[in-house]
PDB file of C-alpha atoms in Angstrom:
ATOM      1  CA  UNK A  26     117.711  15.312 113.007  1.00  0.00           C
ATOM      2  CA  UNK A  27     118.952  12.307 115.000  1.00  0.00           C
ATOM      3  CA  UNK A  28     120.462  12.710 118.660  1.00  0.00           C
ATOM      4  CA  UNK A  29     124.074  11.773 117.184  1.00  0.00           C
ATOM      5  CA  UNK A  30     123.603  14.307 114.778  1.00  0.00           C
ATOM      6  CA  UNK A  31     122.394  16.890 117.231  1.00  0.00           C
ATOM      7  CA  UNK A  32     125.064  17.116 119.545  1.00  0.00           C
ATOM      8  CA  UNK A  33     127.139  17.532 117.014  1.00  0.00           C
ATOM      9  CA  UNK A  34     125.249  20.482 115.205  1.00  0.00           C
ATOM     10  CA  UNK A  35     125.159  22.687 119.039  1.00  0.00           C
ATOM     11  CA  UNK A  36     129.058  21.266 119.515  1.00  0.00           C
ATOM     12  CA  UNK A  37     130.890  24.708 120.137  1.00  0.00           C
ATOM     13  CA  UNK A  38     133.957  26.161 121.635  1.00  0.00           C
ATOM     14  CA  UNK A  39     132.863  27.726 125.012  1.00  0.00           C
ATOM     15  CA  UNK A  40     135.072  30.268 126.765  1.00  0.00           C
ATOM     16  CA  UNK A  41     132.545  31.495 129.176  1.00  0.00           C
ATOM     17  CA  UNK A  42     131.530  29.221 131.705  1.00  0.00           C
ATOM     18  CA  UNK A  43     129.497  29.775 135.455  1.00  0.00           C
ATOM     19  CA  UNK A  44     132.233  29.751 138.180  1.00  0.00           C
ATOM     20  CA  UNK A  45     132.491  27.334 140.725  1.00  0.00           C
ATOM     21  CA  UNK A  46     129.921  25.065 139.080  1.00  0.00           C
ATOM     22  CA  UNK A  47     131.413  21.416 139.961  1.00  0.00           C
ATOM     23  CA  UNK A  48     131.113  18.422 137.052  1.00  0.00           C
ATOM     24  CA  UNK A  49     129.561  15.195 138.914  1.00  0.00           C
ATOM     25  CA  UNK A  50     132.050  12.509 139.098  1.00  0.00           C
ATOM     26  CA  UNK A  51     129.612   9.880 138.085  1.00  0.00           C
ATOM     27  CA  UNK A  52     129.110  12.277 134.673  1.00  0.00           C
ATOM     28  CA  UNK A  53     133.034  12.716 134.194  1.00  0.00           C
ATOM     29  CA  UNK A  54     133.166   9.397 134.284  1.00  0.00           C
ATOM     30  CA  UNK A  55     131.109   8.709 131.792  1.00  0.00           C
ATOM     31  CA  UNK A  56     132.641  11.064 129.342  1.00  0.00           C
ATOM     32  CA  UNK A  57     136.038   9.311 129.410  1.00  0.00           C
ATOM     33  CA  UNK A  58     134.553   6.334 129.662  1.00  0.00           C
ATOM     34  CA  UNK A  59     132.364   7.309 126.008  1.00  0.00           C
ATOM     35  CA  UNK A  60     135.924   9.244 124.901  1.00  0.00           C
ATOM     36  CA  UNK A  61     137.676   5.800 125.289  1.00  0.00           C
ATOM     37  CA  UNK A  62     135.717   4.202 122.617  1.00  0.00           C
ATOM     38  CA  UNK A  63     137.929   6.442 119.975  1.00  0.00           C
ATOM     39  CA  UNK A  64     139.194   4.736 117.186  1.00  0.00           C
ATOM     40  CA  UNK A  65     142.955   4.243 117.195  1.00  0.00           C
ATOM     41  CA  UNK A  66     145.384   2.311 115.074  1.00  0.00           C
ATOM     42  CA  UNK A  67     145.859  -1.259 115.893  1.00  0.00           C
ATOM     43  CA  UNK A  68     143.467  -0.118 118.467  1.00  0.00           C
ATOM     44  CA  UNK A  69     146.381   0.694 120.808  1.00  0.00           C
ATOM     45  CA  UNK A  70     144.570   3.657 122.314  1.00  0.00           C
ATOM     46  CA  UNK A  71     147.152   6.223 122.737  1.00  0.00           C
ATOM     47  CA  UNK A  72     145.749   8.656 124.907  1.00  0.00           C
ATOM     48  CA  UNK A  73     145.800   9.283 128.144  1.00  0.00           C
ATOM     49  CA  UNK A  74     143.666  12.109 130.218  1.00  0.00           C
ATOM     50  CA  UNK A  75     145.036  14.347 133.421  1.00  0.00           C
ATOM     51  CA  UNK A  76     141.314  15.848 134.790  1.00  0.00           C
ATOM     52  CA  UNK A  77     142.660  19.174 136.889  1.00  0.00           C
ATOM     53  CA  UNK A  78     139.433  20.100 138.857  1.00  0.00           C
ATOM     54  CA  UNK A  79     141.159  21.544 141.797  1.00  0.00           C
ATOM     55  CA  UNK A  80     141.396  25.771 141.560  1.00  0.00           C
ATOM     56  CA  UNK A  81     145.092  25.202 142.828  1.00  0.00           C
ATOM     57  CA  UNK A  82     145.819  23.354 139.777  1.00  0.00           C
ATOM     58  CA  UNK A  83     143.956  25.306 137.368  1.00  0.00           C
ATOM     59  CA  UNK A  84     145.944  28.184 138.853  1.00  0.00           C
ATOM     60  CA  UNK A  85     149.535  26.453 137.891  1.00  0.00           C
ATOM     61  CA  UNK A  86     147.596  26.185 134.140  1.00  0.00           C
ATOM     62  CA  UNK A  87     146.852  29.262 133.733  1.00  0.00           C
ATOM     63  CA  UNK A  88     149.826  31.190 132.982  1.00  0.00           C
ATOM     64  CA  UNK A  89     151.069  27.810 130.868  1.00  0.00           C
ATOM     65  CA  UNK A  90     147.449  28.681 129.074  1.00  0.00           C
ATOM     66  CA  UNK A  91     149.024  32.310 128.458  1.00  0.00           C
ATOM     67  CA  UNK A  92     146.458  33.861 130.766  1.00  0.00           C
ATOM     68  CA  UNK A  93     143.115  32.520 129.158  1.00  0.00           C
ATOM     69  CA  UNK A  94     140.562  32.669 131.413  1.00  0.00           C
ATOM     70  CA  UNK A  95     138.161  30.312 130.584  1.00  0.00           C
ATOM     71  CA  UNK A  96     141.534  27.747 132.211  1.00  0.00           C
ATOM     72  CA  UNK A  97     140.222  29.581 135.541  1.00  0.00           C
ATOM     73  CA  UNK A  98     136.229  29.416 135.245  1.00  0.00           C
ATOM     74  CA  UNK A  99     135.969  26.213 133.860  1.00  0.00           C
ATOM     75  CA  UNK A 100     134.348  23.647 135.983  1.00  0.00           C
ATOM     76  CA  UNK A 101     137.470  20.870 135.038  1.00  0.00           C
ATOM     77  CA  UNK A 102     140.770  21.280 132.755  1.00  0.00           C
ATOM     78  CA  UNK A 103     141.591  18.130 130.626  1.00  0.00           C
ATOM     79  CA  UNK A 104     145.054  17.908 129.445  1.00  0.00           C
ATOM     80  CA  UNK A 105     145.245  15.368 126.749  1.00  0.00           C
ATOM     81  CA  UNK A 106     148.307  13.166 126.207  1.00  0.00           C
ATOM     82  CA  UNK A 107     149.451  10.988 123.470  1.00  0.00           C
ATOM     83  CA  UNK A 108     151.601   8.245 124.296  1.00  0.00           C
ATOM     84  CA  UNK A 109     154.735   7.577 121.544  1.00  0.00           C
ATOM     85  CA  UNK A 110     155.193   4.386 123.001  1.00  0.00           C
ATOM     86  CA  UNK A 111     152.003   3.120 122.037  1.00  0.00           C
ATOM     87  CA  UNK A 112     153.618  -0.044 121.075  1.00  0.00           C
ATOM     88  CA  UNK A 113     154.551  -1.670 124.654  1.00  0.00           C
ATOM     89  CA  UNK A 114     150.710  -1.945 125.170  1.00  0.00           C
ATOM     90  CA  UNK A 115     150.663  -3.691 122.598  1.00  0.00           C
ATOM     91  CA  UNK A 116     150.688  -7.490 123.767  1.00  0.00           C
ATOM     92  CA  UNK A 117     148.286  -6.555 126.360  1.00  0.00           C
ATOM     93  CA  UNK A 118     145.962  -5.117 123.857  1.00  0.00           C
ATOM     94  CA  UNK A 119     146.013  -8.772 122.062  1.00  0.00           C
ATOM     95  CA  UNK A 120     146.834 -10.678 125.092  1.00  0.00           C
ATOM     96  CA  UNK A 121     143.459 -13.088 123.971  1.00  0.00           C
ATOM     97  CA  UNK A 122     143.587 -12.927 120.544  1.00  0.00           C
ATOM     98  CA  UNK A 123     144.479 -16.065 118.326  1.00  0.00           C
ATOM     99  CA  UNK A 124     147.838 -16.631 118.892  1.00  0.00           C
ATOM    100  CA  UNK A 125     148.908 -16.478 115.120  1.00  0.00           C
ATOM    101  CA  UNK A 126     146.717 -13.124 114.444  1.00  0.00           C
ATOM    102  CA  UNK A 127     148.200 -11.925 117.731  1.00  0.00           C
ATOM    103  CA  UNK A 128     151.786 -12.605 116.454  1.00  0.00           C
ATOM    104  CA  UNK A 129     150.864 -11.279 113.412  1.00  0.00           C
ATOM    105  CA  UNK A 130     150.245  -7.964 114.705  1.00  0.00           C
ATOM    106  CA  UNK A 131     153.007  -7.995 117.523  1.00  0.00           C
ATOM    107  CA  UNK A 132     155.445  -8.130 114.616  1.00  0.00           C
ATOM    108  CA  UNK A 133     153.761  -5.406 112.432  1.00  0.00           C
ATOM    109  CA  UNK A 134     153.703  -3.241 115.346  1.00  0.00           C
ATOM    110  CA  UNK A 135     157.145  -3.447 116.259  1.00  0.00           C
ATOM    111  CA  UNK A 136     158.179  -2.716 113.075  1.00  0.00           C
ATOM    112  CA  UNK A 137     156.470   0.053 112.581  1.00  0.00           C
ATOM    113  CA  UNK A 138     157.874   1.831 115.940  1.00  0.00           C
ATOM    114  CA  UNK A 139     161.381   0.984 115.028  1.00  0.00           C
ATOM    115  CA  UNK A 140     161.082   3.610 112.763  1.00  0.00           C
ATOM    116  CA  UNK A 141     161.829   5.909 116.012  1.00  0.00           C
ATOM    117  CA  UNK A 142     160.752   8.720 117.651  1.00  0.00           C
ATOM    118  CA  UNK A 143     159.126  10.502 115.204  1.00  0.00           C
ATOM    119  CA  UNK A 144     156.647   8.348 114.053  1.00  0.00           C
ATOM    120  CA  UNK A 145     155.709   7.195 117.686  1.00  0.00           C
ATOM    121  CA  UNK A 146     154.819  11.531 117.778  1.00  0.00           C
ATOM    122  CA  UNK A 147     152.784  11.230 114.598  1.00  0.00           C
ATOM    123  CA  UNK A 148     150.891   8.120 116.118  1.00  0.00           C
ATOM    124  CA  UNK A 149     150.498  10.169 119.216  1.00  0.00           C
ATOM    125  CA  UNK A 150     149.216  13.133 117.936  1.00  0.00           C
ATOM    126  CA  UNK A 151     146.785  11.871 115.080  1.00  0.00           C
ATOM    127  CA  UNK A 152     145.027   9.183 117.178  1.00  0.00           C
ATOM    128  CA  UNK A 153     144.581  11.374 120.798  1.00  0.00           C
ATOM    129  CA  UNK A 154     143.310  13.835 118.418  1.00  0.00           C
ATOM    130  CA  UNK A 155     140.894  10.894 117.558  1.00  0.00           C
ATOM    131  CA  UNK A 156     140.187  10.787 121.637  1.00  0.00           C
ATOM    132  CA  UNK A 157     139.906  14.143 122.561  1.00  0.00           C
ATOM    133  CA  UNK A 158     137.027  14.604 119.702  1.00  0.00           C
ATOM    134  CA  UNK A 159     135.080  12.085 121.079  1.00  0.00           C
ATOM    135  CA  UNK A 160     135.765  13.433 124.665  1.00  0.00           C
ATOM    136  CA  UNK A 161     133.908  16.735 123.879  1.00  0.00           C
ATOM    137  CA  UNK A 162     131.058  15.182 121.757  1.00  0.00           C
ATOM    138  CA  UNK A 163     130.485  12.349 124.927  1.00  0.00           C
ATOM    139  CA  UNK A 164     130.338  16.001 127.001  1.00  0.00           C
ATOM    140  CA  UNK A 165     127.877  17.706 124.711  1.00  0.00           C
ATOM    141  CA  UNK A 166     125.796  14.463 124.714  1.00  0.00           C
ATOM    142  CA  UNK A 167     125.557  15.017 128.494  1.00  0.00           C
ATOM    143  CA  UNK A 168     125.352  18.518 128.875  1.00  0.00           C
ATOM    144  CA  UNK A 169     128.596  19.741 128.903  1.00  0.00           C
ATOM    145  CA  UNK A 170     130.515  22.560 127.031  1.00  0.00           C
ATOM    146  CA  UNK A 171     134.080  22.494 126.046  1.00  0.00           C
ATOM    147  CA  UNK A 172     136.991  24.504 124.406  1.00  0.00           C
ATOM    148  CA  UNK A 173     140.047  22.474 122.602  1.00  0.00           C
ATOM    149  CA  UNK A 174     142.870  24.626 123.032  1.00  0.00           C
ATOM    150  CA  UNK A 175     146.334  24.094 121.360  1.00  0.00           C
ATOM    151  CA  UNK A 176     147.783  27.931 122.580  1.00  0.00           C
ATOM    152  CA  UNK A 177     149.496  26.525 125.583  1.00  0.00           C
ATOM    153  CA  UNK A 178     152.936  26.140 126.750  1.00  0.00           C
ATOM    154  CA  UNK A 179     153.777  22.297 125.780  1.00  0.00           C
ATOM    155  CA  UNK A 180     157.573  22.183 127.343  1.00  0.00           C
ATOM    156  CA  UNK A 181     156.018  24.397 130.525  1.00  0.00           C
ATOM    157  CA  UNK A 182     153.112  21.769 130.740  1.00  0.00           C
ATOM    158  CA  UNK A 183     155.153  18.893 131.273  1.00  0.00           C
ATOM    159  CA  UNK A 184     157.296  19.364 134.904  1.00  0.00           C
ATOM    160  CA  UNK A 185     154.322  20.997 135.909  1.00  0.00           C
ATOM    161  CA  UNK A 186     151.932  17.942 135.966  1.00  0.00           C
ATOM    162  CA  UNK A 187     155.042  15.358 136.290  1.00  0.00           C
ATOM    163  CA  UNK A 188     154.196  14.105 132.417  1.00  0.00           C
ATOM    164  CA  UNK A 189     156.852  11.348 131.529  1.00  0.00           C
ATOM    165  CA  UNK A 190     159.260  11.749 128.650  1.00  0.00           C
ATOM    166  CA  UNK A 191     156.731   8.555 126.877  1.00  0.00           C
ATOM    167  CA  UNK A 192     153.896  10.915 126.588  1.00  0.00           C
ATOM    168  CA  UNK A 193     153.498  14.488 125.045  1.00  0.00           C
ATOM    169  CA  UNK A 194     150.587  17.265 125.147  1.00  0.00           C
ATOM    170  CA  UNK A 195     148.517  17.432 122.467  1.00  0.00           C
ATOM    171  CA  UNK A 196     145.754  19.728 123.671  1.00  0.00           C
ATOM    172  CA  UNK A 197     143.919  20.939 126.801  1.00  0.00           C
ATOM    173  CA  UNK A 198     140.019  21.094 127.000  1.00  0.00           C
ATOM    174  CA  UNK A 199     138.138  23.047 129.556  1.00  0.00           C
ATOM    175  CA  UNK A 200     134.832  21.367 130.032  1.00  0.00           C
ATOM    176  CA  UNK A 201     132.081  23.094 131.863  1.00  0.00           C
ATOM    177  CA  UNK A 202     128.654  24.888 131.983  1.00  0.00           C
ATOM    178  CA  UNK A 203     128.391  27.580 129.436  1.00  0.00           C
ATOM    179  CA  UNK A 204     127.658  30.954 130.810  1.00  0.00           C
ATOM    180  CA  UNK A 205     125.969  32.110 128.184  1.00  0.00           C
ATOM    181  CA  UNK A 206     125.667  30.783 124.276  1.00  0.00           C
ATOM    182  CA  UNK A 207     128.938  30.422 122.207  1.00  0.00           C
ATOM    183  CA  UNK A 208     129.950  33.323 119.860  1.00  0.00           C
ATOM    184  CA  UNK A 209     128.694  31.727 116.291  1.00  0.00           C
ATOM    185  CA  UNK A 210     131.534  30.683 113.837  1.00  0.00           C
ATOM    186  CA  UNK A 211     131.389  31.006 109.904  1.00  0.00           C
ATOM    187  CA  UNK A 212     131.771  27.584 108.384  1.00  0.00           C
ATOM    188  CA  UNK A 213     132.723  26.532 104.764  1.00  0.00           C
ATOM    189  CA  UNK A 214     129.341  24.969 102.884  1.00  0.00           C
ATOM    190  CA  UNK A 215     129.810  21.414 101.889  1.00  0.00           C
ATOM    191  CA  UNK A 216     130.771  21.717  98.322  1.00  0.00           C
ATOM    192  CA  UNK A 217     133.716  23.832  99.257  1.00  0.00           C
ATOM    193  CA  UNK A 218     135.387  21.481 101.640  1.00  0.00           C
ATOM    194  CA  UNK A 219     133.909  17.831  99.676  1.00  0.00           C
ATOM    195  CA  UNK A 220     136.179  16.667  96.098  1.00  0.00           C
ATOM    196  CA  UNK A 221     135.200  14.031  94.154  1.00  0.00           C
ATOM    197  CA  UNK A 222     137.645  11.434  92.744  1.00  0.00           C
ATOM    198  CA  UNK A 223     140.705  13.551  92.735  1.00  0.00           C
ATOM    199  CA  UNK A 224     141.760  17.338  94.252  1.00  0.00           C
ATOM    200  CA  UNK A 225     139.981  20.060  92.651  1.00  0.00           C
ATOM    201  CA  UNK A 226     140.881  24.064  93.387  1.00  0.00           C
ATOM    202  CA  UNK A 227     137.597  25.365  94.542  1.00  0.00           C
TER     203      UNK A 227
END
């Protein structure tokens, strides 16, 4: 088994972690620096990551967690955001591409975000989904555990970290040292989840 393939076979949702364990810096840094590297559409990177490492803070997130505890033990909180505005980063994003691709692209961008609201939320969602996976593979690959949790308050969430009407929470992820090994999950073989050509009832 390769390393890529590795991490992602001992990959598991920790809820236990050892208290008061800090994350180096230099290390967290490297995870959203690997967790950047996502794939996005039009490569207009739509996430954005508030790190909460201070108790203080994890404090405020718990009760917006509904009282789960690994929000408390865990060495850092990671609140992922997906930005519905994706498209005014647009001509940044392309600022030194060929000016007629770069047009190009403005103008299929722009168009697609007129659609409104609700498709800047679909963008948000599917593609910081795409950033918070490789956030907690990055943290496996480095030796440390995580938890994606969608059971959270989303409208609490935002006044309390000051998140701006552009951006909305798509998940939190406690990331820490595991205090113990993950409680095994039951997983659907291959040939139950895999169709060929067309859907099949299996």
């Amino acid at each position: 088994m390769n390393e890529t393939f590795k991490v992602m076979e001992e990959r598991s949702s920790v809820r236990l972690y050892q208290k008061d364990k800090e994350i180096p810096t230099e290390t967290l840094h490297q995870i959203f620096e690997m967790a950047g590297k996502a794939p996005s559409a039009w490569n207009l990177q739509h996430w954005r990551f508030i790190v909460v490492t201070s108790q203080e803070q994890k404090e405020k997130l718990f009760p917006i967690a509904y009282n789960q505890k690994h929000v408390l033990d865990a060495s850092a909180v990671v609140v992922v955001l997906g930005d519905t505005e994706a498209d005014k980063v647009a001509a940044e994003v392309f600022e030194k591409a060929p000016e007629e691709a770069r047009n190009t692209l403005l103008k299929n961008i722009n168009s697609a975000y007129s659609q409104g609201r609700a498709m800047g939320e679909r963008e948000a969602l599917r593609n910081a989904s795409l950033g918070a996976m490789q956030l907690m593979l990055a943290a496996k690959a480095v030796g440390i555990d995580s938890c994606p949790m969608t059971g959270f308050d989303h409208a609490a969430i935002v006044p309390a970290l000051g998140i701006p009407e552009r951006f909305i929470p798509v998940m939190m992820i406690t990331l820490g040292y595991a205090d113990g090994p993950a409680k095994p999950t039951e997983r659907f073989d291959v040939n139950r989840i895999v169709m060929h050509e067309k859907f099949e009832e299996k």
